[in-house]
């Protein structure tokens, strides 16, 4: 099996090395990742300047672009053959609920899917990653086992990517794996108004607090309860239910 590993935290990220270790137990690993932090770049593509990939080792490249650029370049240009799976992560922080729409980690798996390669995005749902490094190391083995299971499913679901979130607890305390749907989250006070050195107003997006609406069966609910969450996602965001009830609200112009 040939696996492409990428991420959105950059080629030096500890989470990527965790994913690589897990992936190496499954097959041959090719790494193409951004040369720097690209979190929250979503599914953006670099169109207005060229990309210059740098080969760091055999089967290891850094790219001065987004996670989407990396996966596209890997599959279309850098890899000698198409990978069987795109693995993305392990992200430094959760990717649950609406976060999947901002996430570069999830976007890398999405890009694989758009190019016809099934994808799995993995995130470690702890915030303070620096102090969680030792804990993350414990998760390499269980992650390898989970990825071995997911990549050997007799029918990997078509047109689907799997979004995995690992709870930030010691691996020995994980209670199992749950199939989930996306929860909801609302950020409050996430824009800080500041001054630049010349006294002009500037705004910095980030920080604030997060409120989760965790219904039963959601990703956040599972992670809070100590389960690894696996959410199947697809790219078609057509609102099927609105099409079905169109008779109630749609009048042709
Ligand atoms: Mn990230």
mmCIF file of C-alpha atoms and ligand atoms in Angstrom:
data_model
loop_
_atom_site.group_PDB
_atom_site.id
_atom_site.type_symbol
_atom_site.label_atom_id
_atom_site.label_comp_id
_atom_site.label_asym_id
_atom_site.label_seq_id
_atom_site.Cartn_x
_atom_site.Cartn_y
_atom_site.Cartn_z
ATOM 1 C CA UNK A 1 0.000 0.000 0.000
ATOM 2 C CA UNK A 2 1.239 3.488 -0.882
ATOM 3 C CA UNK A 3 0.238 6.290 1.482
ATOM 4 C CA UNK A 4 0.557 10.036 0.995
ATOM 5 C CA UNK A 5 0.917 11.941 4.263
ATOM 6 C CA UNK A 6 0.316 15.672 4.472
ATOM 7 C CA UNK A 7 -0.867 18.194 7.056
ATOM 8 C CA UNK A 8 -1.577 21.862 7.655
ATOM 9 C CA UNK A 9 0.793 22.486 10.568
ATOM 10 C CA UNK A 10 3.886 22.260 8.385
ATOM 11 C CA UNK A 11 6.534 19.673 7.612
ATOM 12 C CA UNK A 12 8.248 20.110 11.009
ATOM 13 C CA UNK A 13 5.085 19.497 13.050
ATOM 14 C CA UNK A 14 5.203 16.815 15.735
ATOM 15 C CA UNK A 15 1.740 15.619 14.685
ATOM 16 C CA UNK A 16 2.969 14.846 11.158
ATOM 17 C CA UNK A 17 5.763 12.695 12.522
ATOM 18 C CA UNK A 18 3.184 10.859 14.653
ATOM 19 C CA UNK A 19 1.089 10.194 11.533
ATOM 20 C CA UNK A 20 4.147 9.063 9.582
ATOM 21 C CA UNK A 21 5.117 6.590 12.299
ATOM 22 C CA UNK A 22 1.618 5.153 12.303
ATOM 23 C CA UNK A 23 1.497 5.057 8.488
ATOM 24 C CA UNK A 24 4.866 3.313 8.116
ATOM 25 C CA UNK A 25 3.446 0.213 9.771
ATOM 26 C CA UNK A 26 0.874 0.022 6.941
ATOM 27 C CA UNK A 27 2.931 0.483 3.816
ATOM 28 C CA UNK A 28 5.176 2.830 1.876
ATOM 29 C CA UNK A 29 4.918 6.440 2.939
ATOM 30 C CA UNK A 30 5.384 9.532 0.797
ATOM 31 C CA UNK A 31 5.329 12.895 2.587
ATOM 32 C CA UNK A 32 4.435 16.168 0.878
ATOM 33 C CA UNK A 33 3.665 18.918 3.358
ATOM 34 C CA UNK A 34 3.656 22.714 3.598
ATOM 35 C CA UNK A 35 6.952 24.382 4.546
ATOM 36 C CA UNK A 36 5.160 26.332 7.301
ATOM 37 C CA UNK A 37 2.008 26.515 9.373
ATOM 38 C CA UNK A 38 -1.068 26.589 7.116
ATOM 39 C CA UNK A 39 -3.830 26.000 9.652
ATOM 40 C CA UNK A 40 -7.255 27.438 8.774
ATOM 41 C CA UNK A 41 -6.336 27.848 5.106
ATOM 42 C CA UNK A 42 -9.271 25.601 4.276
ATOM 43 C CA UNK A 43 -9.315 24.356 0.692
ATOM 44 C CA UNK A 44 -7.342 27.230 -0.788
ATOM 45 C CA UNK A 45 -5.231 26.802 -3.869
ATOM 46 C CA UNK A 46 -2.214 28.943 -4.809
ATOM 47 C CA UNK A 47 -2.814 30.401 -8.254
ATOM 48 C CA UNK A 48 -0.900 33.670 -8.262
ATOM 49 C CA UNK A 49 2.654 32.503 -7.816
ATOM 50 C CA UNK A 50 4.438 29.290 -8.755
ATOM 51 C CA UNK A 51 5.186 26.528 -6.251
ATOM 52 C CA UNK A 52 8.746 25.402 -5.651
ATOM 53 C CA UNK A 53 8.846 21.960 -4.009
ATOM 54 C CA UNK A 54 12.059 21.106 -2.165
ATOM 55 C CA UNK A 55 13.056 17.465 -1.791
ATOM 56 C CA UNK A 56 14.315 16.819 1.751
ATOM 57 C CA UNK A 57 14.841 13.071 1.436
ATOM 58 C CA UNK A 58 13.669 10.211 -0.701
ATOM 59 C CA UNK A 59 9.836 10.423 -0.710
ATOM 60 C CA UNK A 60 9.831 13.599 1.375
ATOM 61 C CA UNK A 61 9.018 17.038 0.016
ATOM 62 C CA UNK A 62 8.171 20.427 1.416
ATOM 63 C CA UNK A 63 6.100 22.845 -0.617
ATOM 64 C CA UNK A 64 5.709 26.615 -0.237
ATOM 65 C CA UNK A 65 1.944 26.302 -0.492
ATOM 66 C CA UNK A 66 -1.254 25.174 1.162
ATOM 67 C CA UNK A 67 -2.268 21.625 2.127
ATOM 68 C CA UNK A 68 -4.416 21.502 -1.021
ATOM 69 C CA UNK A 69 -1.419 22.544 -3.150
ATOM 70 C CA UNK A 70 0.650 19.804 -1.505
ATOM 71 C CA UNK A 71 -1.810 17.007 -2.212
ATOM 72 C CA UNK A 72 -2.471 18.159 -5.763
ATOM 73 C CA UNK A 73 1.249 18.470 -6.492
ATOM 74 C CA UNK A 74 2.014 15.122 -4.851
ATOM 75 C CA UNK A 75 -0.583 13.166 -6.777
ATOM 76 C CA UNK A 76 -0.271 14.954 -10.109
ATOM 77 C CA UNK A 77 3.459 15.613 -10.214
ATOM 78 C CA UNK A 78 5.745 14.318 -7.476
ATOM 79 C CA UNK A 79 4.667 10.745 -6.781
ATOM 80 C CA UNK A 80 5.709 8.047 -9.235
ATOM 81 C CA UNK A 81 2.357 6.305 -8.798
ATOM 82 C CA UNK A 82 -0.971 7.309 -7.328
ATOM 83 C CA UNK A 83 -1.332 6.664 -3.585
ATOM 84 C CA UNK A 84 -3.960 4.300 -2.240
ATOM 85 C CA UNK A 85 -4.879 6.775 0.513
ATOM 86 C CA UNK A 86 -4.232 10.360 1.509
ATOM 87 C CA UNK A 87 -3.648 10.696 5.252
ATOM 88 C CA UNK A 88 -3.656 14.176 6.768
ATOM 89 C CA UNK A 89 -2.561 15.321 10.215
ATOM 90 C CA UNK A 90 -2.141 14.616 12.992
ATOM 91 C CA UNK A 91 -3.508 18.133 13.469
ATOM 92 C CA UNK A 92 -2.454 20.104 16.524
ATOM 93 C CA UNK A 93 -5.963 20.735 17.793
ATOM 94 C CA UNK A 94 -9.491 19.455 17.195
ATOM 95 C CA UNK A 95 -11.313 19.566 13.862
ATOM 96 C CA UNK A 96 -14.931 19.039 14.820
ATOM 97 C CA UNK A 97 -18.230 20.695 13.935
ATOM 98 C CA UNK A 98 -17.883 23.772 11.714
ATOM 99 C CA UNK A 99 -14.102 23.669 12.163
ATOM 100 C CA UNK A 100 -13.945 21.175 9.309
ATOM 101 C CA UNK A 101 -14.899 24.036 6.976
ATOM 102 C CA UNK A 102 -11.835 26.082 7.978
ATOM 103 C CA UNK A 103 -9.479 23.177 8.416
ATOM 104 C CA UNK A 104 -6.471 22.707 6.163
ATOM 105 C CA UNK A 105 -6.084 19.219 7.615
ATOM 106 C CA UNK A 106 -9.512 18.167 6.404
ATOM 107 C CA UNK A 107 -8.974 20.020 3.101
ATOM 108 C CA UNK A 108 -5.884 17.921 2.341
ATOM 109 C CA UNK A 109 -7.991 14.766 2.638
ATOM 110 C CA UNK A 110 -10.721 16.452 0.570
ATOM 111 C CA UNK A 111 -8.260 17.225 -2.205
ATOM 112 C CA UNK A 112 -7.284 13.576 -2.292
ATOM 113 C CA UNK A 113 -10.930 12.682 -2.622
ATOM 114 C CA UNK A 114 -11.421 15.200 -5.440
ATOM 115 C CA UNK A 115 -8.543 13.504 -7.265
ATOM 116 C CA UNK A 116 -10.131 10.108 -6.718
ATOM 117 C CA UNK A 117 -7.994 8.973 -3.768
ATOM 118 C CA UNK A 118 -9.793 8.151 -0.511
ATOM 119 C CA UNK A 119 -8.717 10.280 2.431
ATOM 120 C CA UNK A 120 -8.522 10.191 6.189
ATOM 121 C CA UNK A 121 -7.952 13.342 8.269
ATOM 122 C CA UNK A 122 -6.700 12.915 11.834
ATOM 123 C CA UNK A 123 -6.701 15.522 14.605
ATOM 124 C CA UNK A 124 -5.578 15.470 18.207
ATOM 125 C CA UNK A 125 -8.304 17.306 20.095
ATOM 126 C CA UNK A 126 -5.993 18.934 22.656
ATOM 127 C CA UNK A 127 -5.161 22.610 22.556
ATOM 128 C CA UNK A 128 -1.832 22.958 24.337
ATOM 129 C CA UNK A 129 0.156 20.802 21.981
ATOM 130 C CA UNK A 130 3.576 21.522 23.461
ATOM 131 C CA UNK A 131 2.775 19.859 26.755
ATOM 132 C CA UNK A 132 0.810 17.100 25.043
ATOM 133 C CA UNK A 133 3.711 15.757 22.980
ATOM 134 C CA UNK A 134 4.372 12.825 25.314
ATOM 135 C CA UNK A 135 0.688 11.975 25.326
ATOM 136 C CA UNK A 136 0.532 12.160 21.544
ATOM 137 C CA UNK A 137 3.391 9.653 21.301
ATOM 138 C CA UNK A 138 1.246 7.116 23.180
ATOM 139 C CA UNK A 139 -1.383 7.405 20.474
ATOM 140 C CA UNK A 140 0.883 6.322 17.607
ATOM 141 C CA UNK A 141 0.209 2.631 18.125
ATOM 142 C CA UNK A 142 -3.577 2.828 18.539
ATOM 143 C CA UNK A 143 -3.693 5.226 15.563
ATOM 144 C CA UNK A 144 -1.756 2.719 13.469
ATOM 145 C CA UNK A 145 -4.297 0.051 14.444
ATOM 146 C CA UNK A 146 -7.235 2.331 13.582
ATOM 147 C CA UNK A 147 -5.708 3.311 10.229
ATOM 148 C CA UNK A 148 -4.974 -0.344 9.471
ATOM 149 C CA UNK A 149 -8.640 -1.090 10.096
ATOM 150 C CA UNK A 150 -9.978 1.853 8.066
ATOM 151 C CA UNK A 151 -7.679 1.284 5.099
ATOM 152 C CA UNK A 152 -8.516 -2.415 4.944
ATOM 153 C CA UNK A 153 -12.301 -2.022 4.981
ATOM 154 C CA UNK A 154 -13.642 -4.303 2.252
ATOM 155 C CA UNK A 155 -15.499 -1.297 0.805
ATOM 156 C CA UNK A 156 -13.977 2.049 1.771
ATOM 157 C CA UNK A 157 -17.048 4.278 1.402
ATOM 158 C CA UNK A 158 -17.094 5.950 -2.025
ATOM 159 C CA UNK A 159 -17.031 9.763 -2.310
ATOM 160 C CA UNK A 160 -16.330 9.945 1.414
ATOM 161 C CA UNK A 161 -13.496 11.057 3.623
ATOM 162 C CA UNK A 162 -13.181 10.044 7.232
ATOM 163 C CA UNK A 163 -12.529 12.739 9.812
ATOM 164 C CA UNK A 164 -10.897 11.321 12.937
ATOM 165 C CA UNK A 165 -10.537 13.186 16.253
ATOM 166 C CA UNK A 166 -8.493 11.726 19.098
ATOM 167 C CA UNK A 167 -9.407 12.879 22.626
ATOM 168 C CA UNK A 168 -6.550 14.536 24.569
ATOM 169 C CA UNK A 169 -6.264 11.841 27.206
ATOM 170 C CA UNK A 170 -3.705 9.086 27.772
ATOM 171 C CA UNK A 171 -4.047 6.322 25.179
ATOM 172 C CA UNK A 172 -4.774 3.752 27.888
ATOM 173 C CA UNK A 173 -7.911 5.711 28.882
ATOM 174 C CA UNK A 174 -9.485 5.717 25.405
ATOM 175 C CA UNK A 175 -12.845 3.972 25.664
ATOM 176 C CA UNK A 176 -13.189 2.965 22.022
ATOM 177 C CA UNK A 177 -14.080 4.373 18.595
ATOM 178 C CA UNK A 178 -17.443 5.912 17.707
ATOM 179 C CA UNK A 179 -18.956 6.754 14.330
ATOM 180 C CA UNK A 180 -20.345 10.292 14.673
ATOM 181 C CA UNK A 181 -21.889 13.275 12.906
ATOM 182 C CA UNK A 182 -20.616 16.854 13.121
ATOM 183 C CA UNK A 183 -21.544 18.879 16.215
ATOM 184 C CA UNK A 184 -21.906 22.662 16.321
ATOM 185 C CA UNK A 185 -19.599 25.225 17.828
ATOM 186 C CA UNK A 186 -19.820 28.964 18.324
ATOM 187 C CA UNK A 187 -16.828 31.221 18.927
ATOM 188 C CA UNK A 188 -17.303 34.247 21.199
ATOM 189 C CA UNK A 189 -15.029 37.290 21.429
ATOM 190 C CA UNK A 190 -12.751 35.821 18.800
ATOM 191 C CA UNK A 191 -11.699 39.188 17.351
ATOM 192 C CA UNK A 192 -9.251 41.207 19.430
ATOM 193 C CA UNK A 193 -8.934 44.922 18.651
ATOM 194 C CA UNK A 194 -5.382 46.183 19.165
ATOM 195 C CA UNK A 195 -3.105 48.976 18.061
ATOM 196 C CA UNK A 196 -0.172 48.744 15.697
ATOM 197 C CA UNK A 197 3.122 50.451 16.709
ATOM 198 C CA UNK A 198 1.824 53.675 15.083
ATOM 199 C CA UNK A 199 -1.396 53.685 17.091
ATOM 200 C CA UNK A 200 -3.622 52.598 14.246
ATOM 201 C CA UNK A 201 -6.377 50.073 15.001
ATOM 202 C CA UNK A 202 -5.744 46.474 13.972
ATOM 203 C CA UNK A 203 -7.794 43.354 14.518
ATOM 204 C CA UNK A 204 -6.502 39.874 15.294
ATOM 205 C CA UNK A 205 -8.768 36.861 14.762
ATOM 206 C CA UNK A 206 -8.212 34.126 17.320
ATOM 207 C CA UNK A 207 -8.520 33.373 21.007
ATOM 208 C CA UNK A 208 -11.922 33.997 22.582
ATOM 209 C CA UNK A 209 -13.963 31.129 23.876
ATOM 210 C CA UNK A 210 -15.724 28.240 22.204
ATOM 211 C CA UNK A 211 -19.170 26.934 23.059
ATOM 212 C CA UNK A 212 -20.016 23.479 21.781
ATOM 213 C CA UNK A 213 -23.535 22.280 21.097
ATOM 214 C CA UNK A 214 -22.918 18.623 21.514
ATOM 215 C CA UNK A 215 -25.955 16.551 20.711
ATOM 216 C CA UNK A 216 -25.934 12.834 21.145
ATOM 217 C CA UNK A 217 -24.021 11.121 18.378
ATOM 218 C CA UNK A 218 -21.822 14.131 17.595
ATOM 219 C CA UNK A 219 -18.052 14.220 17.269
ATOM 220 C CA UNK A 220 -17.638 16.536 20.268
ATOM 221 C CA UNK A 221 -19.865 14.329 22.397
ATOM 222 C CA UNK A 222 -17.762 11.251 21.606
ATOM 223 C CA UNK A 223 -14.446 13.022 22.222
ATOM 224 C CA UNK A 224 -15.696 14.475 25.540
ATOM 225 C CA UNK A 225 -16.703 10.985 26.612
ATOM 226 C CA UNK A 226 -13.220 9.637 25.825
ATOM 227 C CA UNK A 227 -13.920 7.980 22.471
ATOM 228 C CA UNK A 228 -12.039 8.433 19.216
ATOM 229 C CA UNK A 229 -14.537 10.055 16.834
ATOM 230 C CA UNK A 230 -14.811 9.020 13.177
ATOM 231 C CA UNK A 231 -17.103 11.214 11.062
ATOM 232 C CA UNK A 232 -17.772 10.380 7.409
ATOM 233 C CA UNK A 233 -17.832 13.600 5.349
ATOM 234 C CA UNK A 234 -18.628 14.263 1.733
ATOM 235 C CA UNK A 235 -17.999 17.159 -0.605
ATOM 236 C CA UNK A 236 -21.505 17.645 -1.965
ATOM 237 C CA UNK A 237 -23.000 20.246 0.376
ATOM 238 C CA UNK A 238 -26.347 20.341 -1.455
ATOM 239 C CA UNK A 239 -29.083 20.660 1.166
ATOM 240 C CA UNK A 240 -31.019 17.503 0.239
ATOM 241 C CA UNK A 241 -33.797 18.111 2.791
ATOM 242 C CA UNK A 242 -34.482 21.623 1.352
ATOM 243 C CA UNK A 243 -34.807 20.130 -2.116
ATOM 244 C CA UNK A 244 -37.285 17.618 -0.784
ATOM 245 C CA UNK A 245 -39.489 20.165 1.004
ATOM 246 C CA UNK A 246 -39.204 22.703 -1.853
ATOM 247 C CA UNK A 247 -42.964 22.565 -2.471
ATOM 248 C CA UNK A 248 -43.399 24.414 0.840
ATOM 249 C CA UNK A 249 -41.101 27.355 0.129
ATOM 250 C CA UNK A 250 -40.080 27.529 -3.513
ATOM 251 C CA UNK A 251 -42.000 29.582 -6.022
ATOM 252 C CA UNK A 252 -40.516 29.829 -9.466
ATOM 253 C CA UNK A 253 -39.770 33.472 -10.370
HETATM 254 MN MN1 LIG B 1 -3.435 22.760 11.977
#
